[in-house]
Short mmCIF file of C-alpha atoms in Angstrom, two decimals:
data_model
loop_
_atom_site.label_atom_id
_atom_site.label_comp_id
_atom_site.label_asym_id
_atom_site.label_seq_id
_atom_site.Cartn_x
_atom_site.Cartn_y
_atom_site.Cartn_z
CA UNK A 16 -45.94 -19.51 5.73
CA UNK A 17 -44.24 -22.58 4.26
CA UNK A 18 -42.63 -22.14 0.57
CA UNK A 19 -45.00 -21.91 -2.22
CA UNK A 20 -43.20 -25.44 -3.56
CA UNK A 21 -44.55 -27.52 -1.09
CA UNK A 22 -47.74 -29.14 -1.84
CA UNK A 23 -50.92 -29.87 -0.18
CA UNK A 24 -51.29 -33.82 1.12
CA UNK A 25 -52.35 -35.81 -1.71
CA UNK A 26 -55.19 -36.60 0.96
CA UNK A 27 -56.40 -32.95 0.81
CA UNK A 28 -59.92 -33.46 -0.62
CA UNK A 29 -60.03 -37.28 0.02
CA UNK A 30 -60.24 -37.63 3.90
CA UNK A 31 -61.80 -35.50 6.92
CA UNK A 32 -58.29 -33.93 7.96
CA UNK A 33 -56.77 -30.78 9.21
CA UNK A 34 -55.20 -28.95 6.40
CA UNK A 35 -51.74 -27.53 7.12
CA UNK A 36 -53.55 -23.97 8.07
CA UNK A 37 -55.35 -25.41 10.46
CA UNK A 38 -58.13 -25.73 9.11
CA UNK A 39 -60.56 -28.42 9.80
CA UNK A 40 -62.63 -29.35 6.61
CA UNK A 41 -66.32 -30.56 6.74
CA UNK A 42 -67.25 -33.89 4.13
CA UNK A 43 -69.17 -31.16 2.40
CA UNK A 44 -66.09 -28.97 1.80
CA UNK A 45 -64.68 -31.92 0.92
CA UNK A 46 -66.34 -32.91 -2.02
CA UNK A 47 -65.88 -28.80 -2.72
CA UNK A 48 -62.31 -29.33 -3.02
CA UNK A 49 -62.93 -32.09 -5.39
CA UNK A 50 -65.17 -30.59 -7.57
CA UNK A 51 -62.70 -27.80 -7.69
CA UNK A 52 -59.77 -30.34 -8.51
CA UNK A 53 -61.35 -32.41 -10.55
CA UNK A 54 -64.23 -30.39 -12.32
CA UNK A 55 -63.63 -27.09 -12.10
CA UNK A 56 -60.61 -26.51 -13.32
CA UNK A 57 -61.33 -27.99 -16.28
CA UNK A 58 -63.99 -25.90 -16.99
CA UNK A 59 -61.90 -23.01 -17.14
CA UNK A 60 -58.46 -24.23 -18.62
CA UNK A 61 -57.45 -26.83 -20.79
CA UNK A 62 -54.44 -27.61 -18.91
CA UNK A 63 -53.62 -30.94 -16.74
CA UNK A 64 -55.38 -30.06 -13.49
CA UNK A 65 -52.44 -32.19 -11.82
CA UNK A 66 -50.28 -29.36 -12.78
CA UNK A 67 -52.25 -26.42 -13.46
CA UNK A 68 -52.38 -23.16 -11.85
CA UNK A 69 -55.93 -24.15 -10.16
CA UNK A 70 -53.62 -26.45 -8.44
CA UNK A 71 -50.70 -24.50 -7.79
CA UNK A 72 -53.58 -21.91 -5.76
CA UNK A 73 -54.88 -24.91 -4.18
CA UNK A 74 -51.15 -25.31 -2.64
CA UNK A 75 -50.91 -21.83 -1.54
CA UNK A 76 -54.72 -22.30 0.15
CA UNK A 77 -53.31 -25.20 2.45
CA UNK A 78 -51.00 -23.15 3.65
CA UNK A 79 -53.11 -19.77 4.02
CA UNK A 80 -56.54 -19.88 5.94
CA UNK A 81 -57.74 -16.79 3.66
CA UNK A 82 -56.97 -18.49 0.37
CA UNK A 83 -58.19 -21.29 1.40
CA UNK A 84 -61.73 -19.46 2.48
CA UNK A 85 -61.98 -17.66 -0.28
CA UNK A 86 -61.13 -21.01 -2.93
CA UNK A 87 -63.77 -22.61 -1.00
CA UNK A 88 -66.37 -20.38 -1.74
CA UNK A 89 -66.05 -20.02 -5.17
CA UNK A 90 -66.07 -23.85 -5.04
CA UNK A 91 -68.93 -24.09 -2.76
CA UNK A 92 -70.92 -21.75 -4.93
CA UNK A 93 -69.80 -23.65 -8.15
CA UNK A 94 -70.56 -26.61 -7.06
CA UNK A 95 -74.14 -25.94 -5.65
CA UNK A 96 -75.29 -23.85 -8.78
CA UNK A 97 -74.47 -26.92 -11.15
CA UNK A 98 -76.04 -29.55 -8.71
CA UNK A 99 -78.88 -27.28 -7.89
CA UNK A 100 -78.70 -27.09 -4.31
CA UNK A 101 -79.20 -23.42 -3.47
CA UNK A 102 -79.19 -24.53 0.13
CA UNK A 103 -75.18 -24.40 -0.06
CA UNK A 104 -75.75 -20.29 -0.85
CA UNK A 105 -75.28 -19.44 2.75
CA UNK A 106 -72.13 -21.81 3.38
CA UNK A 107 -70.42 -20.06 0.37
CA UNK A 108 -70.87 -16.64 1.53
CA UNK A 109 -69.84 -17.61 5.01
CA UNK A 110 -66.43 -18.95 3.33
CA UNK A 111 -66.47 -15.79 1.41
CA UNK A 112 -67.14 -13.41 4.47
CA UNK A 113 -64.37 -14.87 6.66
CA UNK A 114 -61.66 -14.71 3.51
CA UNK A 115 -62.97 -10.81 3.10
CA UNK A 116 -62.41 -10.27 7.38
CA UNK A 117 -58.81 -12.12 7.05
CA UNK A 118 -57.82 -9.84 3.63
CA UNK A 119 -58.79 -6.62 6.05
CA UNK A 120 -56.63 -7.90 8.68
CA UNK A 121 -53.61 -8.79 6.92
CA UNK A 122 -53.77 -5.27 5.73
CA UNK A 123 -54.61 -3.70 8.69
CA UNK A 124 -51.28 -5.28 10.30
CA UNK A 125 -48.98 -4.02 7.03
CA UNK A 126 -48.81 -7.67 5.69
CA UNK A 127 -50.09 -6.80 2.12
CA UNK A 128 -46.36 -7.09 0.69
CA UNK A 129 -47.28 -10.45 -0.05
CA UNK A 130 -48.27 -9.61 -2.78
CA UNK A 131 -49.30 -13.42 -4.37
CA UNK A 132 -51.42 -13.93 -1.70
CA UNK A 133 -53.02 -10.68 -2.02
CA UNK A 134 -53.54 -11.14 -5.97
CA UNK A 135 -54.86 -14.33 -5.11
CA UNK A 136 -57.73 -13.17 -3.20
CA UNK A 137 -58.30 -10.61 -5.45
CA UNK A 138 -58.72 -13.09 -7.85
CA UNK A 139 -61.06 -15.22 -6.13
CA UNK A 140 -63.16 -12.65 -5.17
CA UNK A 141 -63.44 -12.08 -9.04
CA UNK A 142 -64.15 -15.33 -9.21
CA UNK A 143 -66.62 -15.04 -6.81
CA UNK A 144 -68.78 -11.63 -7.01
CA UNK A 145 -69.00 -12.26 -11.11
CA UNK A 146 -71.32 -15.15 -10.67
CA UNK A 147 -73.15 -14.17 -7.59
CA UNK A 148 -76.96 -12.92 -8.48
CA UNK A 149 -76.77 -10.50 -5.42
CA UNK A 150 -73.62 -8.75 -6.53
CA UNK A 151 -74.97 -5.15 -7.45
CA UNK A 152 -73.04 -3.85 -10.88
CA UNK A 153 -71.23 -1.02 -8.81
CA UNK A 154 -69.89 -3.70 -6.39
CA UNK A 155 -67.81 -4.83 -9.48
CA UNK A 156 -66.73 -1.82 -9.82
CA UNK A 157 -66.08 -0.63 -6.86
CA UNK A 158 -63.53 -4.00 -6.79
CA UNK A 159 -62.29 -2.67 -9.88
CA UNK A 160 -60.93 0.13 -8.67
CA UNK A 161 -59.91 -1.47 -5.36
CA UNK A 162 -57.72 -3.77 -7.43
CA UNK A 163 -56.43 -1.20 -10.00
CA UNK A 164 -55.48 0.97 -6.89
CA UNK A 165 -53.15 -2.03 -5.29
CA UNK A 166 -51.39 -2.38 -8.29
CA UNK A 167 -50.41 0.60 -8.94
CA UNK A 168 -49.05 1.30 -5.44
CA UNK A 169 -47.03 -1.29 -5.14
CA UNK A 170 -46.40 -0.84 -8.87
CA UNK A 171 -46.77 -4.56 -9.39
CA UNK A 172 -46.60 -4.72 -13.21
CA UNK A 173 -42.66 -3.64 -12.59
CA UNK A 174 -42.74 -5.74 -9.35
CA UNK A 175 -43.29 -9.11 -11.40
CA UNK A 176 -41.14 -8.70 -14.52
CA UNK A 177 -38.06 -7.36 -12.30
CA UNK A 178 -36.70 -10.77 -11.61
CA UNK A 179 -33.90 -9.22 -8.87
CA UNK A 180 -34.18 -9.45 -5.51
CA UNK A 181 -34.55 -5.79 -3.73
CA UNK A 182 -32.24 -6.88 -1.40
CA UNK A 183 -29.51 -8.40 -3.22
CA UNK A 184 -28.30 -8.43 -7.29
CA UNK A 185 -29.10 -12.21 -6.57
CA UNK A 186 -31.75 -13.60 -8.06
CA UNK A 187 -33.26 -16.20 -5.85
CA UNK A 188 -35.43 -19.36 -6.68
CA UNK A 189 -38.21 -17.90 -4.46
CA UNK A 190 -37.91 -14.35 -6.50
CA UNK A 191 -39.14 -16.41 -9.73
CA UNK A 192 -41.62 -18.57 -8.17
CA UNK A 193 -43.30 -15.58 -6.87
CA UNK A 194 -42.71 -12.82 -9.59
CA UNK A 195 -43.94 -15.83 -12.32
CA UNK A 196 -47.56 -16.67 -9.95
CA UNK A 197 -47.90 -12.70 -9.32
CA UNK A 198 -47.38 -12.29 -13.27
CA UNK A 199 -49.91 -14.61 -13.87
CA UNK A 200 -52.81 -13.86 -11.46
CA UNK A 201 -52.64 -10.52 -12.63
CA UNK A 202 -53.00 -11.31 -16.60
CA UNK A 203 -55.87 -13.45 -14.76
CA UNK A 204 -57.45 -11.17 -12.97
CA UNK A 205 -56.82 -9.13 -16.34
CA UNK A 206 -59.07 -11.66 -17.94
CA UNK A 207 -61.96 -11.74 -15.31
CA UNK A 208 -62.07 -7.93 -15.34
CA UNK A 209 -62.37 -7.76 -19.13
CA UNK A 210 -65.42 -9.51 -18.91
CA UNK A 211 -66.78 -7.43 -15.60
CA UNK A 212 -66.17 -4.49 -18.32
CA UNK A 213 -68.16 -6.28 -20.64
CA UNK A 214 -71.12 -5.80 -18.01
CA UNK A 215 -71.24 -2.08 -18.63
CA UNK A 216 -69.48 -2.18 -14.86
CA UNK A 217 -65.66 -2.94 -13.74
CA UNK A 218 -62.96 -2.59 -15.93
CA UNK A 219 -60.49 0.01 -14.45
CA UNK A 220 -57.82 -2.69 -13.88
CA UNK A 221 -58.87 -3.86 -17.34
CA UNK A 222 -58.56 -0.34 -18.87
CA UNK A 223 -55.32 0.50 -17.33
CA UNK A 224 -53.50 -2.86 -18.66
CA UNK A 225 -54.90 -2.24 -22.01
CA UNK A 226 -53.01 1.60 -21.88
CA UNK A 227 -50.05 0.62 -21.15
CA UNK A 228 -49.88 -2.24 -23.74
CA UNK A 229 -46.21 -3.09 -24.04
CA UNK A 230 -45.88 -3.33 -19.87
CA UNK A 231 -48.54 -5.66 -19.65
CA UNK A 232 -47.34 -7.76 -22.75
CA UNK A 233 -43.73 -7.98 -20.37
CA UNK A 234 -46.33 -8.96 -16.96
CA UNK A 235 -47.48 -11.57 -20.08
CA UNK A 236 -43.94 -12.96 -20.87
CA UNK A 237 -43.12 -13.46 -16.91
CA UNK A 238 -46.23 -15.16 -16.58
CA UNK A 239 -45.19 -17.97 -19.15
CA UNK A 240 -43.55 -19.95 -16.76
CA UNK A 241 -45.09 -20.02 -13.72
CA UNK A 242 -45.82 -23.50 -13.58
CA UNK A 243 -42.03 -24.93 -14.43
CA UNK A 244 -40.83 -22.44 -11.95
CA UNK A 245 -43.26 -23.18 -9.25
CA UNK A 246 -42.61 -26.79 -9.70
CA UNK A 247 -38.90 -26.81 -10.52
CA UNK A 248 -37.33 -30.46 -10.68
CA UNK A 249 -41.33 -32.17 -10.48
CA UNK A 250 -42.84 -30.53 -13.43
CA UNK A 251 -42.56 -33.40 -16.20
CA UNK A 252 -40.75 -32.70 -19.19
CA UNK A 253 -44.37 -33.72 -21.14
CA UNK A 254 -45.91 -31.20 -19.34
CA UNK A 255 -42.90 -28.42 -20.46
CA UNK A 256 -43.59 -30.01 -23.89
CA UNK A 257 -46.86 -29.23 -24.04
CA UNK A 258 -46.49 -25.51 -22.47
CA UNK A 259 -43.94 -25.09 -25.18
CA UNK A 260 -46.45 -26.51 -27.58
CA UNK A 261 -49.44 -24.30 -26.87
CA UNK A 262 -47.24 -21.39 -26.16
CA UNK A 263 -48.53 -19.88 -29.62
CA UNK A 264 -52.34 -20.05 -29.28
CA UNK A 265 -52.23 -19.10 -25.51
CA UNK A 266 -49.95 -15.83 -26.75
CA UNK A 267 -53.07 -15.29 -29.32
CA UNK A 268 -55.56 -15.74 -26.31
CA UNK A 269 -54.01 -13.11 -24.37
CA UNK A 270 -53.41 -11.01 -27.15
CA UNK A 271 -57.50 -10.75 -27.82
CA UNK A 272 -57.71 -9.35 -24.57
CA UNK A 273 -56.56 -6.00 -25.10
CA UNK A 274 -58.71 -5.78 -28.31
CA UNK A 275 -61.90 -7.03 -26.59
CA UNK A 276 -61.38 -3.82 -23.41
CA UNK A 277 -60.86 -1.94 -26.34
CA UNK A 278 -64.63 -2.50 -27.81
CA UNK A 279 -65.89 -2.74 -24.42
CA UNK A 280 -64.27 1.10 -24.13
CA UNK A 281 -66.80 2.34 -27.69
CA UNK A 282 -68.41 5.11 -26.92
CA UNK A 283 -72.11 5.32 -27.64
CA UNK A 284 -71.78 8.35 -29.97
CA UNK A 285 -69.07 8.75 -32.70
CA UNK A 286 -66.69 11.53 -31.86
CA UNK A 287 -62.66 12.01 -32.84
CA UNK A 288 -61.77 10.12 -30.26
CA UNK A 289 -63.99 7.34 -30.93
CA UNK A 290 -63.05 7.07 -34.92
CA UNK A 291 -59.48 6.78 -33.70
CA UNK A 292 -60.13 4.10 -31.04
CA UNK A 293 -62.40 2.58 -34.37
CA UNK A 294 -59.44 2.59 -36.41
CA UNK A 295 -56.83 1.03 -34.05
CA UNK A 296 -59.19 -1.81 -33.25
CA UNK A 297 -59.70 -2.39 -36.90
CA UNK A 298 -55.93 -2.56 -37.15
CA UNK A 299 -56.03 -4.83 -34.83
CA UNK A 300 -58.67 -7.65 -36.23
CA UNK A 301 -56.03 -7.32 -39.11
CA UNK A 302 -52.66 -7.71 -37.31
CA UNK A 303 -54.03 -10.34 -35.25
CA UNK A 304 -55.44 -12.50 -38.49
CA UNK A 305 -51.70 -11.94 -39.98
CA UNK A 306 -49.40 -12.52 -37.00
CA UNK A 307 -51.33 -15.58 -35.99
CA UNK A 308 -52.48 -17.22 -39.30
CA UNK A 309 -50.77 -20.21 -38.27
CA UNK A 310 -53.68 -20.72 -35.39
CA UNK A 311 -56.63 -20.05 -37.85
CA UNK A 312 -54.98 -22.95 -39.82
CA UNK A 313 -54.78 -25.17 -36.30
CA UNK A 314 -58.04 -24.56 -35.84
CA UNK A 315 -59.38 -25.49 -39.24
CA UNK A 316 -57.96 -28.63 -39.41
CA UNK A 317 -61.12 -30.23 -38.80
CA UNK A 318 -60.17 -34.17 -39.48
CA UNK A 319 -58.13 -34.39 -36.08
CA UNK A 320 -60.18 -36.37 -33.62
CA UNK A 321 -59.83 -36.50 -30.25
CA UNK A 322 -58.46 -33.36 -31.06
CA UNK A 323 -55.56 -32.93 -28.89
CA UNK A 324 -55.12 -29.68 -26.52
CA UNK A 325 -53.14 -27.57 -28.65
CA UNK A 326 -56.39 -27.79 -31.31
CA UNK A 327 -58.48 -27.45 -28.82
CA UNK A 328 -56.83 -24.04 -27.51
CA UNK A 329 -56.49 -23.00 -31.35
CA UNK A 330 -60.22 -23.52 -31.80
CA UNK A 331 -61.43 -21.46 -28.87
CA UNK A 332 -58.96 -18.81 -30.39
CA UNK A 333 -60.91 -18.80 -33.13
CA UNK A 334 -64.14 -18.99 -31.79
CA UNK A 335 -63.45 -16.02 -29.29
CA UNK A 336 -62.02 -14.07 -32.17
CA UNK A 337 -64.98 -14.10 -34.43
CA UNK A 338 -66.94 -13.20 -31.17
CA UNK A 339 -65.17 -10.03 -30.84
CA UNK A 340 -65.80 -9.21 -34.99
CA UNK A 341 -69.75 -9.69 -34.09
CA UNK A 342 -69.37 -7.44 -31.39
CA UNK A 343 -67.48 -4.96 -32.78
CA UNK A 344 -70.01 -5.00 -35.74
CA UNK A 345 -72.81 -4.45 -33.22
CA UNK A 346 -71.32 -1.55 -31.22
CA UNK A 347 -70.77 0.32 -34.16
CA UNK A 348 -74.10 0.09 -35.89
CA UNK A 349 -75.47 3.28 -37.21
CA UNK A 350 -78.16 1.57 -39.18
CA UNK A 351 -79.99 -1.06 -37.29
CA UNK A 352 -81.42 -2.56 -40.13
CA UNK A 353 -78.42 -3.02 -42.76
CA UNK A 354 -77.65 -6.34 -44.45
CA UNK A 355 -74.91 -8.27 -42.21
CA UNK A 356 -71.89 -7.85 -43.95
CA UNK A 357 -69.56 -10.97 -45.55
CA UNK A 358 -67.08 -10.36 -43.42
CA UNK A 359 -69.40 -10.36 -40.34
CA UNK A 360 -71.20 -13.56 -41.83
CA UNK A 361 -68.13 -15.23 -41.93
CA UNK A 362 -67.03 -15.15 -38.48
CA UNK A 363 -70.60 -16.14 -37.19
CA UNK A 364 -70.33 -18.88 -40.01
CA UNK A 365 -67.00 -19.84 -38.38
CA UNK A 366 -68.01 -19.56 -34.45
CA UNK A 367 -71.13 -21.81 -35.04
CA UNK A 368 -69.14 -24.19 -36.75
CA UNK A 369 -66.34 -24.64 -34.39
CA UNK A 370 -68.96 -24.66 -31.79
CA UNK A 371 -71.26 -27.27 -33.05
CA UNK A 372 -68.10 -29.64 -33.58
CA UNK A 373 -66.86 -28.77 -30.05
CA UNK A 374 -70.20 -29.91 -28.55
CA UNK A 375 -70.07 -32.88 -30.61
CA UNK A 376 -66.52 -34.15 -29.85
CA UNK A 377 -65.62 -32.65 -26.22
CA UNK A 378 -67.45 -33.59 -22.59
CA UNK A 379 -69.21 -30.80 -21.19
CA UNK A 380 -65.99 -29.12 -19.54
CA UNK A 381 -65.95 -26.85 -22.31
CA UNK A 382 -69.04 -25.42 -22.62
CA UNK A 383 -68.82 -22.67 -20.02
CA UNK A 384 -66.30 -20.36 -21.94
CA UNK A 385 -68.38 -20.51 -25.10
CA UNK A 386 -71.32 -19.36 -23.59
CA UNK A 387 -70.61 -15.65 -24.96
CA UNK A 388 -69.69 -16.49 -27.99
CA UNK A 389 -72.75 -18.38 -28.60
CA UNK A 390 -74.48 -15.69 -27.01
CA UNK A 391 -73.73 -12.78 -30.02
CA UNK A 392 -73.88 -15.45 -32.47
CA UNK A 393 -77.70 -15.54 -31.25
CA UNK A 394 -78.35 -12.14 -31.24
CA UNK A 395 -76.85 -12.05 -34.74
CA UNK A 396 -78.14 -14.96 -36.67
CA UNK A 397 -80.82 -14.73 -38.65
CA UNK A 398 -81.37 -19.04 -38.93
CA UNK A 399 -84.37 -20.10 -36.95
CA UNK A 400 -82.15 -23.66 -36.98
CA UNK A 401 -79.38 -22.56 -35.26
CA UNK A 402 -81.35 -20.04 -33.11
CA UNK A 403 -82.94 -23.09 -31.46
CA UNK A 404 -79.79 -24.92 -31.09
CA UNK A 405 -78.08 -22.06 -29.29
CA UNK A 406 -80.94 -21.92 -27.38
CA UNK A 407 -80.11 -25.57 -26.48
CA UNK A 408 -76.79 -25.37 -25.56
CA UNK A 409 -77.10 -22.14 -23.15
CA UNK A 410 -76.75 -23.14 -19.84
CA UNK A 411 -77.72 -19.87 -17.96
CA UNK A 412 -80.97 -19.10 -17.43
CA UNK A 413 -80.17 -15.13 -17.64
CA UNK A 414 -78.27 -15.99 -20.63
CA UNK A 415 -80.99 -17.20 -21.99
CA UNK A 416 -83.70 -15.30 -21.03
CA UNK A 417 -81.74 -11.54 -22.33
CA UNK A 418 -80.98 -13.75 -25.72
CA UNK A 419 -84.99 -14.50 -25.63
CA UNK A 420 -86.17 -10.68 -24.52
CA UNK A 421 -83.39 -9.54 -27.87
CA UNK A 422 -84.77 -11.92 -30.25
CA UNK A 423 -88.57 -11.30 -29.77
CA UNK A 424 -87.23 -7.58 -29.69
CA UNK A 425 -85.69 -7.35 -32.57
CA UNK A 426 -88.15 -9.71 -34.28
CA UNK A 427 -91.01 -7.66 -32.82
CA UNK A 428 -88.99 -4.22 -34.53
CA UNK A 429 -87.57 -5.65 -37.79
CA UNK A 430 -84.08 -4.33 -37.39
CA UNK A 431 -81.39 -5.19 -34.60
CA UNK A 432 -81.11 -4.15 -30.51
CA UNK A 433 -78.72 -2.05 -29.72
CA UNK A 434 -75.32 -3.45 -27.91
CA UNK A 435 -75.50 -0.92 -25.31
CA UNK A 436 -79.27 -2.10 -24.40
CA UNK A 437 -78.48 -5.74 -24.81
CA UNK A 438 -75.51 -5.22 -22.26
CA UNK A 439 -77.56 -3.51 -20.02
CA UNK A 440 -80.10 -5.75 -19.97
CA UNK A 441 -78.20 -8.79 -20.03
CA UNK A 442 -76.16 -7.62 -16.24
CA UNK A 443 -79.21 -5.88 -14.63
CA UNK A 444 -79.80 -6.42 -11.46
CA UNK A 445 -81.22 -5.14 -8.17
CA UNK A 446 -79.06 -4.35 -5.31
CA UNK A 447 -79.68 -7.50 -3.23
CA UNK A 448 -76.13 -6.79 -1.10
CA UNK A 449 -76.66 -5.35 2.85
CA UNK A 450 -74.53 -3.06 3.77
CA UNK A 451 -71.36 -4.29 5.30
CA UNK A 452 -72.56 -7.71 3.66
CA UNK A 453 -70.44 -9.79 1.47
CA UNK A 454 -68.72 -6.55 -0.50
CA UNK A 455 -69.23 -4.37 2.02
CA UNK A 456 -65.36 -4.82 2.98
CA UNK A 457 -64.43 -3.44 -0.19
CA UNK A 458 -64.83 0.33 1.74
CA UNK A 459 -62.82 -0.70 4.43
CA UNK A 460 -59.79 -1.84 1.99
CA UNK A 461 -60.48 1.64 -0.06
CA UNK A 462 -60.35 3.53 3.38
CA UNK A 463 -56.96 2.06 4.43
#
C-alpha cells in the first residue's frame, strides 16, 4: 500500500472514477463521500475538514478497499438517516459486510501488524454498530472486548508512544506518521467506547484506558500531532496555529473522558469500593475546574460573535462538563425526591445557556454532540419552558421518546427516575442481528 502521505485525487467524490484501490464508485457513493467530506465531518469535529483527521482516513480508504468499505458505510448510513431514505439501509450494510469479510482476511493471512489500518476499522465499525437500530447491546460489547483484546496483544498503547523503529535506533518519518494516526484512533475509539459504556453495554476498551491513566494520557500526547506529521511540509502554518491554539481545550476534552468511564463504572449499591470510586471522581470535578479555569473563562466570554473555533471548543468543554455533574448527581441519588442542589443547578443553568446561544449563533453542524447533554438537562429540569425547547432541539426520535417516557414518569411519581432505568431504557433494544449477519464476524476475529 502506497504511503499514508499521499492523498486521494482531489476528484475523489466529484467524478465516477476508479479510486486508487480499485475500486469503482457508484454516483450514489459518490455523493456518500461528499456528505462525509463536506458534512460529516463537521458534525463531529470542529476542525478544517481540508485537513482533519476525517480526511487524513479518507486518504488511507483510497488506498485500502476495507477502509474504504467500511468509511462508506458509515457514510451511506449517515447520509440516508438525515435525508430519510431508509432505502439506502441495505447498501450500507453491504459496504459494512464486505469491510467485516476483508478485516477477517487480512487477519487470517497474519497482516494485522498494520496496525493503523486495523484501528481504523475498528473505529469505523464503532462508528457504525453505535447508530445502527439492529445492533443488539451485547454486539457492542462483544466489539468491546474484541478491541480491548487487540490492543493489548500487540500492546499498542506502548506501540504508539515508542517513537523508535524496532528495527533500527532510527527514527523514521513513516514511524511518526503512523505511531501519531495509531495514537489518535485509539484516544478515538477511546471516545466512541465511552459512550457504548454509557449504554449499560461496551466499555472494556474504555475501562482499561481509564486504569491505566498516566499510559493513556502518553497515547494522548502522541496523538497531538498527527495531522502536522501526516502532512509534513503541506500542513499550513494557520492550521499549526490553530492546533497550537486549541491545544488547551482539546487537552480538557480528553481529560473528561476518563471522569465520564468513571461514572459510567457507579455501582448501583454503595459499597467501599464504590465510596472510594465516589471520592476520586469528586476530586476530579474539582481538579478539572482548577487546572482548566482558563477554559471556563473562554467559554464565558459570551460577547464574541462568530465565535471563533477555539470558543467554540471551550464552550462544548463546558457544556459536556456540566453534563457529567448532572449525571454524576443522578447516579448517586439515594433520595429520589431531594431538592436539586446549587451546585447541580448551576451546571444545568450553565449547559442550557451555552446551548441555547450555540443554537442561536452556529449552523446545524453542531447539534449532534449536544444531544446528551441536552438530554440530562431534560431529565433534570424542572422548567416546563425549557422542557419544550429541549424537546425542540432533539433530533432523535429514541432520544426523544426515553426523555418523554422519564418525564411523564417522573411527573406521574413526584420524585426522579433512576439513572440506571433511564439508561436502560434509553439503549433497549431487540436483537434484530442474524446470526453471522453484520456482527456476526466479531466471533470469527475472537476465535483467531
Amino acid at each position: 500500500m502506497p504511503g499514508l502521505l499521499q492523498q486521494p485525487s482531489a476528484s475523489l467524490s466529484d467524478h465516477h472514477v476508479a479510486l486508487p484501490n480499485s475500486l469503482l464508485l457508484t454516483a450514489p457513493e459518490h455523493e456518500a463521500l461528499r456528505h462525509y467530506q463536506t458534512t460529516y465531518s463537521l458534525y463531529r469535529t470542529t476542525k478544517d475538514p481540508h485537513w482533519s483527521t476525517h480526511k487524513v482516513l479518507l486518504s488511507l480508504g483510497s488506498y485500502n478497499p476495507m477502509i474504504m468499505h467500511f468509511l462508506l458505510a458509515v457514510s451511506i448510513d449517515d447520509y440516508s438517516l438525515r435525508k430519510g431514505h431508509r432505502s439506502s439501509s441495505q447498501e450500507a450494510e453491504s459496504h459494512f459486510q464486505e469491510g467485516a469479510r476483508l478485516l477477517i482476511e487480512m487477519m487470517k493471512r497474519g497482516a494485522e501488524e498494520d496496525h493503523v489500518s486495523t484501528m481504523a476499522a475498528y473505529f469505523f465499525i464503532y462508528l457504525y454498530m453505535s447508530k445502527r437500530k439492529s445492533t443488539a447491546p451485547y454486539r457492542l460489547n462483544q466489539l468491546s472486548l474484541t478491541v480491548l483484546d487487540y490492543v493489548e496483544r500487540h500492546e499498542l498503547n506502548h506501540r504508539c508512544v515508542n517513537f523508535s523503529d524496532s528495527s533500527t535506533t532510527l527514527v523514521t518519518n513513516s514511524t511518526k506518521t503512523d505511531n501519531s494516526l495509531l495514537a489518535r484512533l485509539i484516544m478515538w475509539t477511546y471516545d466512541e467506547d465511552v459512550k457504548c459504556s454509557f449504554q449499560s453495554t461496551g466499555g472494556h476498551l474504555a475501562r482499561h484506558l481509564t486504569q491505566h491513566s498516566a499510559r493513556t494520557k502518553d497515547v494522548y500526547e502522541a496523538s497531538r500531532n498527527a495531522l502536522a506529521t501526516h502532512w509534513g511540509a503541506e500542513y499550513p502554518n494557520s492550521q499549526q496555529l490553530d492546533d497550537d491554539l486549541n491545544s488547551t481545550v482539546l487537552e480538557f476534552l480528553w481529560a473528561l473522558m476518563p471522569l465520564w468511564q468513571d461514572i459510567n463504572d457507579l455501582p448501583h449499591e454503595q459499597d467501599f469500593n464504590s465510596l472510594e470510586l465516589r471520592s476520586r471522581i469528586e476530586q476530579t470535578f474539582f481538579y478539572l475546574e482548577q487546572k482548566y479555569s482558563a477554559v471556563f473563562r473562554l467559554s464565558a466570554d459570551a460577547g464574541t460573535k462568530p465565535r471563533p473555533r477555539v470558543l467554540v471548543n471551550a464552550d462544548f468543554d463546558v457544556v459536556l462538563f456540566s453534563a457529567l455533574q448532572i449525571y454524576y448527581f443522578r447516579s448517586t441519588l439515594s433520595d429520589l425526591s431531594i431538592e436539586t442542589p446549587s451546585h447541580v443547578q448551576s451546571a444545568l443553568k450553565t449547559l442550557l445557556t451555552i446551548i441555547q446561544r450555540t443554537f442561536a449563533s452556529r449552523g446545524t453542524e453542531l447539534h449532534d454532540r449536544l444531544q446528551w447533554p441536552l438530554f440530562l438537562a431534560g431529565i433534570e429540569t424542572d422548567d416546563v419552558i425549557y422542557k419544550d425547547w429541549i424537546f425542540s432541539r432533539l433530533t432523535s426520535e429514541r432520544v426523544a421518546t426515553a426523555l418523554q417516557r422519564t418525564v411523564d414518569a417522573q411527573a406521574l411519581s413526584g420524585k426522579r427516575y433512576r439513572m440506571a432505568e433511564i439508561r436502560q431504557m434509553l439503549y433497549d433494544t431487540d436483537d434484530l442481528s442474524l446470526p453471522g449477519g453484520s456482527t456476526g464476524f466479531l466471533s470469527a476475529i475472537q476465535d483467531m
